[in-house]
Coordinates of C-alpha atoms in Angstrom, one line a residue:
M1 CA 54.8 133.7 -72.2
N2 CA 57.7 131.3 -72.6
E3 CA 57.7 128.0 -74.6
R4 CA 57.1 125.9 -71.5
E5 CA 54.1 128.0 -70.3
L6 CA 52.6 127.8 -73.8
D7 CA 53.0 124.1 -73.9
S8 CA 51.4 123.8 -70.5
L9 CA 48.5 126.0 -71.6
L10 CA 48.0 123.9 -74.8
T11 CA 47.9 120.7 -72.7
Q12 CA 45.3 122.3 -70.3
G13 CA 43.3 123.7 -73.3
K14 CA 43.2 120.3 -74.9
K15 CA 41.9 118.7 -71.7
E16 CA 39.3 121.4 -71.2
A17 CA 38.1 121.1 -74.8
G18 CA 37.9 117.3 -74.4
D19 CA 35.9 117.6 -71.2
F20 CA 33.6 120.2 -72.8
F21 CA 32.9 118.2 -75.9
S22 CA 32.4 114.9 -74.0
S23 CA 29.8 116.5 -71.8
F24 CA 27.3 116.4 -74.6
M25 CA 28.7 114.0 -77.3
P26 CA 26.9 110.8 -77.9
A27 CA 28.5 107.8 -76.2
P28 CA 29.9 106.1 -79.4
T29 CA 31.6 109.4 -80.4
Q30 CA 33.0 109.9 -77.0
L31 CA 34.5 106.4 -76.9
A32 CA 35.9 106.9 -80.4
A33 CA 37.6 110.1 -79.2
E34 CA 39.1 108.3 -76.2
A35 CA 40.4 105.6 -78.5
V36 CA 42.1 108.1 -80.8
S37 CA 43.8 109.8 -77.8
K38 CA 45.2 106.5 -76.5
S39 CA 46.6 105.3 -79.9
R40 CA 47.7 108.5 -81.7
R41 CA 50.6 106.8 -83.5
S42 CA 48.5 103.9 -85.0
W43 CA 45.3 105.9 -85.6
R44 CA 44.0 106.3 -89.2
P45 CA 40.9 108.1 -90.3
Q46 CA 38.1 105.7 -90.4
A47 CA 35.0 107.9 -90.4
V48 CA 34.0 111.5 -91.0
R49 CA 32.7 111.7 -87.5
R50 CA 36.2 111.1 -86.1
M51 CA 37.8 113.6 -88.4
A52 CA 35.2 116.3 -87.4
L53 CA 35.8 115.6 -83.8
A54 CA 39.6 115.9 -84.2
A55 CA 39.3 119.1 -86.1
A56 CA 37.0 120.6 -83.4
C57 CA 39.4 119.7 -80.6
V58 CA 42.3 121.2 -82.5
A59 CA 40.3 124.4 -83.1
A60 CA 39.4 124.6 -79.4
V61 CA 43.0 124.1 -78.3
L62 CA 44.2 126.8 -80.7
A63 CA 41.5 129.2 -79.5
F64 CA 42.5 128.8 -75.9
A65 CA 46.2 129.4 -76.9
L66 CA 45.2 132.5 -78.9
L67 CA 43.3 133.9 -76.0
A68 CA 46.4 133.5 -73.8
W69 CA 48.6 135.4 -76.2
L70 CA 46.2 138.2 -77.2
L71 CA 44.5 139.3 -73.9
P72 CA 46.5 142.2 -72.2
H73 CA 45.7 143.7 -68.7
A74 CA 43.4 146.5 -67.7
E75 CA 42.2 146.6 -64.1
Y76 CA 39.4 149.1 -64.8
A77 CA 38.4 149.2 -68.5
R78 CA 37.2 152.4 -70.0
P79 CA 33.5 152.3 -70.6
G80 CA 32.7 150.7 -73.9
A81 CA 36.2 149.2 -74.2
Q82 CA 36.8 145.5 -74.5
P83 CA 38.4 144.4 -71.2
S84 CA 41.1 141.8 -71.4
A85 CA 43.9 140.0 -69.6
L86 CA 46.7 137.6 -70.1
A87 CA 44.8 134.6 -68.9
Q88 CA 45.8 131.0 -68.0
A89 CA 42.8 128.7 -67.8
D90 CA 42.4 126.4 -64.8
D91 CA 41.4 122.8 -65.3
T92 CA 38.2 123.0 -63.3
P93 CA 34.9 124.8 -63.8
V94 CA 33.8 127.6 -61.5
D95 CA 32.3 126.0 -58.3
N96 CA 28.6 125.5 -58.5
V97 CA 28.2 127.2 -61.8
P98 CA 26.7 124.8 -64.4
T99 CA 27.1 125.3 -68.1
E100 CA 24.3 127.4 -69.5
T101 CA 22.6 127.3 -72.9
V102 CA 21.2 130.5 -74.2
A103 CA 19.3 131.4 -77.4
L104 CA 19.5 134.8 -79.1
G105 CA 17.3 133.8 -82.0
E106 CA 15.5 130.9 -83.6
D107 CA 18.7 129.7 -85.3
K108 CA 21.3 131.0 -82.8
E109 CA 21.9 128.9 -79.7
F110 CA 25.0 129.0 -77.6
R111 CA 26.6 127.0 -74.8
M112 CA 28.2 129.2 -72.2
N113 CA 31.2 128.1 -70.0
H114 CA 32.8 130.0 -67.2
I115 CA 36.5 129.1 -66.6
P116 CA 38.7 130.3 -63.7
T117 CA 41.8 132.1 -64.8
T118 CA 44.9 133.7 -63.4
V119 CA 46.5 136.8 -64.8
H120 CA 49.9 138.4 -64.5
D121 CA 51.8 135.2 -63.6
G122 CA 49.0 134.0 -61.3
A123 CA 48.9 137.2 -59.2
V124 CA 45.3 138.1 -60.1
P125 CA 42.3 135.8 -60.2
G126 CA 39.6 136.1 -62.9
I127 CA 36.9 134.3 -64.8
M128 CA 36.8 133.7 -68.6
T129 CA 33.4 133.4 -70.1
V130 CA 33.2 131.6 -73.4
L131 CA 30.2 131.3 -75.8
W132 CA 30.2 128.3 -78.2
E133 CA 27.8 128.5 -81.1
L134 CA 25.9 125.2 -81.5
S135 CA 24.8 123.7 -84.8
G136 CA 23.6 120.3 -86.1
N137 CA 25.5 117.0 -85.8
W138 CA 26.8 118.0 -82.3
S139 CA 29.2 120.5 -83.8
Q140 CA 30.1 123.8 -82.2
Q141 CA 32.7 126.6 -82.5
M142 CA 33.9 129.4 -80.3
A143 CA 31.9 132.5 -81.0
Y144 CA 32.9 134.9 -78.2
S145 CA 35.1 135.1 -75.1
S146 CA 35.8 137.7 -72.4
V147 CA 37.8 137.8 -69.3
F148 CA 36.5 139.3 -66.0
E149 CA 39.6 140.3 -63.9
Y150 CA 39.5 140.3 -60.1
C151 CA 36.3 138.3 -60.2
D152 CA 35.4 135.0 -58.4
T153 CA 31.6 134.9 -58.7
V154 CA 29.5 134.3 -61.8
Y155 CA 25.9 135.7 -62.1
P156 CA 23.2 134.1 -64.2
A157 CA 23.0 135.2 -67.8
M158 CA 20.2 137.6 -68.7
I159 CA 18.4 138.2 -72.0
I160 CA 17.2 141.6 -73.3
P161 CA 14.4 140.7 -75.7
F162 CA 13.9 142.5 -79.0
S163 CA 10.4 141.8 -80.5
G164 CA 11.2 143.7 -83.7
A165 CA 14.8 142.5 -84.4
D166 CA 16.3 139.3 -85.7
Y167 CA 18.2 138.6 -82.4
D168 CA 17.9 139.3 -78.7
M169 CA 20.9 140.5 -76.7
L170 CA 22.7 138.9 -73.8
L171 CA 24.0 140.4 -70.5
I172 CA 26.7 138.4 -68.7
A173 CA 28.3 139.5 -65.4
S174 CA 30.8 138.4 -62.8
G175 CA 31.7 139.8 -59.4
D176 CA 34.5 140.3 -56.8
S177 CA 32.9 139.0 -53.6
A178 CA 35.7 140.3 -51.4
H179 CA 35.4 143.9 -52.5
G180 CA 31.8 144.1 -53.7
R181 CA 32.7 145.0 -57.3
I182 CA 31.2 143.7 -60.5
G183 CA 31.9 143.7 -64.2
Y184 CA 29.5 143.0 -67.0
R185 CA 29.3 142.7 -70.8
L186 CA 26.3 143.6 -73.0
V187 CA 26.7 141.2 -75.9
G188 CA 24.9 141.1 -79.3
Y189 CA 25.2 140.7 -83.0
R190 CA 27.1 143.3 -85.0
T191 CA 28.3 142.7 -88.6
N192 CA 27.2 139.1 -88.4
A193 CA 29.4 138.3 -85.4
I194 CA 28.9 138.2 -81.6
Q195 CA 30.6 141.3 -80.1
T196 CA 30.7 143.4 -76.9
W197 CA 28.4 146.4 -77.3
W198 CA 29.1 147.8 -73.9
S199 CA 31.3 146.8 -71.0
R200 CA 32.1 147.9 -67.4
D201 CA 34.6 146.6 -64.9
G202 CA 35.3 147.1 -61.2
L203 CA 32.1 148.9 -60.4
P204 CA 32.1 149.6 -56.6
G205 CA 29.0 148.4 -54.8
G206 CA 27.7 147.5 -58.2
D207 CA 24.7 145.7 -59.5
I208 CA 23.5 144.9 -63.0
S209 CA 20.1 143.6 -63.9
V210 CA 17.4 143.6 -66.6
Q211 CA 14.4 145.6 -65.6
D212 CA 11.5 146.8 -67.8
G213 CA 13.2 145.3 -70.8
V214 CA 16.5 147.1 -70.6
A215 CA 19.8 146.7 -68.6
V216 CA 20.0 148.7 -65.4
E217 CA 23.4 149.5 -63.8
K218 CA 23.8 150.6 -60.2
A219 CA 27.1 151.8 -58.8
A220 CA 28.1 153.4 -55.5
D221 CA 28.3 157.2 -55.8
D222 CA 28.5 159.6 -52.8
S223 CA 27.4 162.5 -55.0
Q224 CA 23.9 161.0 -55.3
Q225 CA 21.3 161.5 -52.6
S226 CA 20.6 157.7 -52.7
G227 CA 24.3 156.8 -52.6
L228 CA 23.8 155.1 -56.0
R229 CA 24.2 156.2 -59.5
V230 CA 21.5 154.5 -61.7
T231 CA 21.9 154.1 -65.4
Y232 CA 19.4 152.6 -67.8
I233 CA 21.1 151.1 -70.8
V234 CA 19.1 150.9 -74.0
P235 CA 20.7 149.1 -77.0
I236 CA 19.5 150.0 -80.4
Q237 CA 19.6 147.5 -83.3
T238 CA 19.1 148.2 -87.0
T239 CA 16.7 145.8 -88.9
S240 CA 15.8 146.3 -92.6
G241 CA 17.0 149.9 -92.4
A242 CA 14.9 150.7 -89.3
L243 CA 16.0 151.5 -85.8
V244 CA 14.7 148.9 -83.3
L245 CA 14.5 149.5 -79.5
P246 CA 13.7 146.9 -76.9
V247 CA 11.1 149.2 -75.3
S248 CA 9.1 152.2 -76.2
R249 CA 8.7 153.7 -72.8
L250 CA 10.8 154.0 -69.6
R251 CA 10.3 155.5 -66.1
L252 CA 13.3 157.3 -64.5
G253 CA 13.9 159.3 -61.4
V254 CA 15.4 162.8 -61.4
G255 CA 19.2 162.4 -61.5
E256 CA 19.1 159.0 -63.1
R257 CA 20.8 158.4 -66.4
L258 CA 19.8 156.9 -69.8
L259 CA 22.5 155.5 -72.1
L260 CA 21.8 154.8 -75.7
I261 CA 24.0 152.2 -77.3
G262 CA 24.1 151.5 -81.1
S263 CA 26.2 150.1 -83.9
S264 CA 27.3 153.6 -85.1
T265 CA 27.0 157.3 -84.3
D266 CA 23.9 157.6 -86.5
D267 CA 22.0 155.0 -84.4
V268 CA 22.2 157.2 -81.2
D269 CA 21.6 160.6 -82.8
A270 CA 18.9 161.6 -80.3
E271 CA 17.3 164.8 -79.2
S272 CA 15.2 165.6 -76.1
L273 CA 12.0 167.2 -77.3
G274 CA 10.8 168.3 -73.9
G275 CA 14.1 169.4 -72.5
L276 CA 13.8 167.2 -69.4
M277 CA 16.8 165.0 -70.5
S278 CA 20.2 166.7 -70.6
R279 CA 22.8 165.3 -73.0
E280 CA 26.2 164.7 -71.5
D281 CA 29.6 164.9 -73.1
S282 CA 29.8 161.8 -75.3
E283 CA 33.6 161.5 -75.4
P284 CA 33.9 159.2 -72.3
Y285 CA 31.4 156.8 -73.8
G286 CA 32.5 156.3 -77.4
E287 CA 31.1 157.2 -80.8
A288 CA 28.3 154.8 -80.8
A289 CA 26.9 155.8 -77.4
E290 CA 24.9 158.8 -76.1
M291 CA 24.3 159.6 -72.4
F292 CA 21.4 161.6 -71.0
T293 CA 20.5 162.7 -67.4
A294 CA 17.0 163.3 -66.2
V295 CA 16.9 166.9 -64.9
G296 CA 13.2 167.6 -64.4
T297 CA 9.9 165.9 -63.7
G298 CA 7.3 165.2 -66.3
E299 CA 7.2 163.3 -69.6
D300 CA 9.8 163.7 -72.3
V301 CA 10.5 162.1 -75.7
L302 CA 13.9 161.2 -77.0
Q303 CA 13.6 161.4 -80.8
I304 CA 16.2 159.1 -82.4
S305 CA 17.1 159.4 -86.1
D306 CA 19.7 157.8 -88.4
G307 CA 19.0 160.1 -91.3
H308 CA 16.7 157.6 -93.1
A309 CA 14.4 156.1 -90.5
G310 CA 13.8 156.9 -86.9
N311 CA 12.3 155.9 -83.6
S312 CA 11.5 157.4 -80.3
L313 CA 11.6 156.6 -76.6
T314 CA 9.1 158.1 -74.2
V315 CA 10.5 158.8 -70.7
S316 CA 8.4 159.5 -67.6
I317 CA 10.5 161.3 -65.0
V318 CA 9.5 161.4 -61.3
E319 CA 11.1 162.7 -58.1
H320 CA 12.9 160.0 -56.0
E321 CA 10.7 158.5 -53.4

């Protein structure tokens, strides 16, 4: 990126930040911000509110610039990898997609924006999703961002509830309407920060949803009798030294898969007690993930242990209807 492109992006980022903040700032604060913009040379700090607003705008501009510098290209990201792209934000929101507010806990509320992007000198379209953590006094800061390449459609955010953990988890997705592909991110807290726990891009004939309390991925696969490969994705959190699952029981069909996602290898150290779930090679999925395939009908139990405390997941397996 040359100096002219960076300057252009900074200008766009500043405008987007201003539009974003003004959408929910009180009217007096918004007018004060406009006055500051129109008289930069003569402006002097007159109130803490104005100083906080200026600092927030500068932080947002720098964040957009940093995103543009740091996000390299990957058309189809390896499962579990953080997808990224050299992105230049457009100056308009995605059509017909309102800003969403999502809560992952009592004290964790976020505003989510979807911004059209272009990557590789404008050759490839995409969507950048940004989470802003909200706090008191109308303040906010960028907590998370991710770019969905080759996407032009945004899907509603979905929550995976955890009754026994401090925070719920968030599923965000975008799609390529021309080719029927989707990408998604499973997002949650890890080491006190919002991070991607699991991600996929470019899934052909894909679909992602939350069913029975877990994420369910469907992707076209000619090797399957149904023409779809179905994967149930079960994130595992650790609270007060104990493993916490969003559900205690699932129902799968023969040939369907179950993916355990955790913060570390210990979180997904699981064993099929009934032998009806076959463990797959974990190398393609990363150290903090474990994949199983249902190979027989009946009821099985996945015993999960981290060496100190454990949990289990009961799986009922049936033939495909």
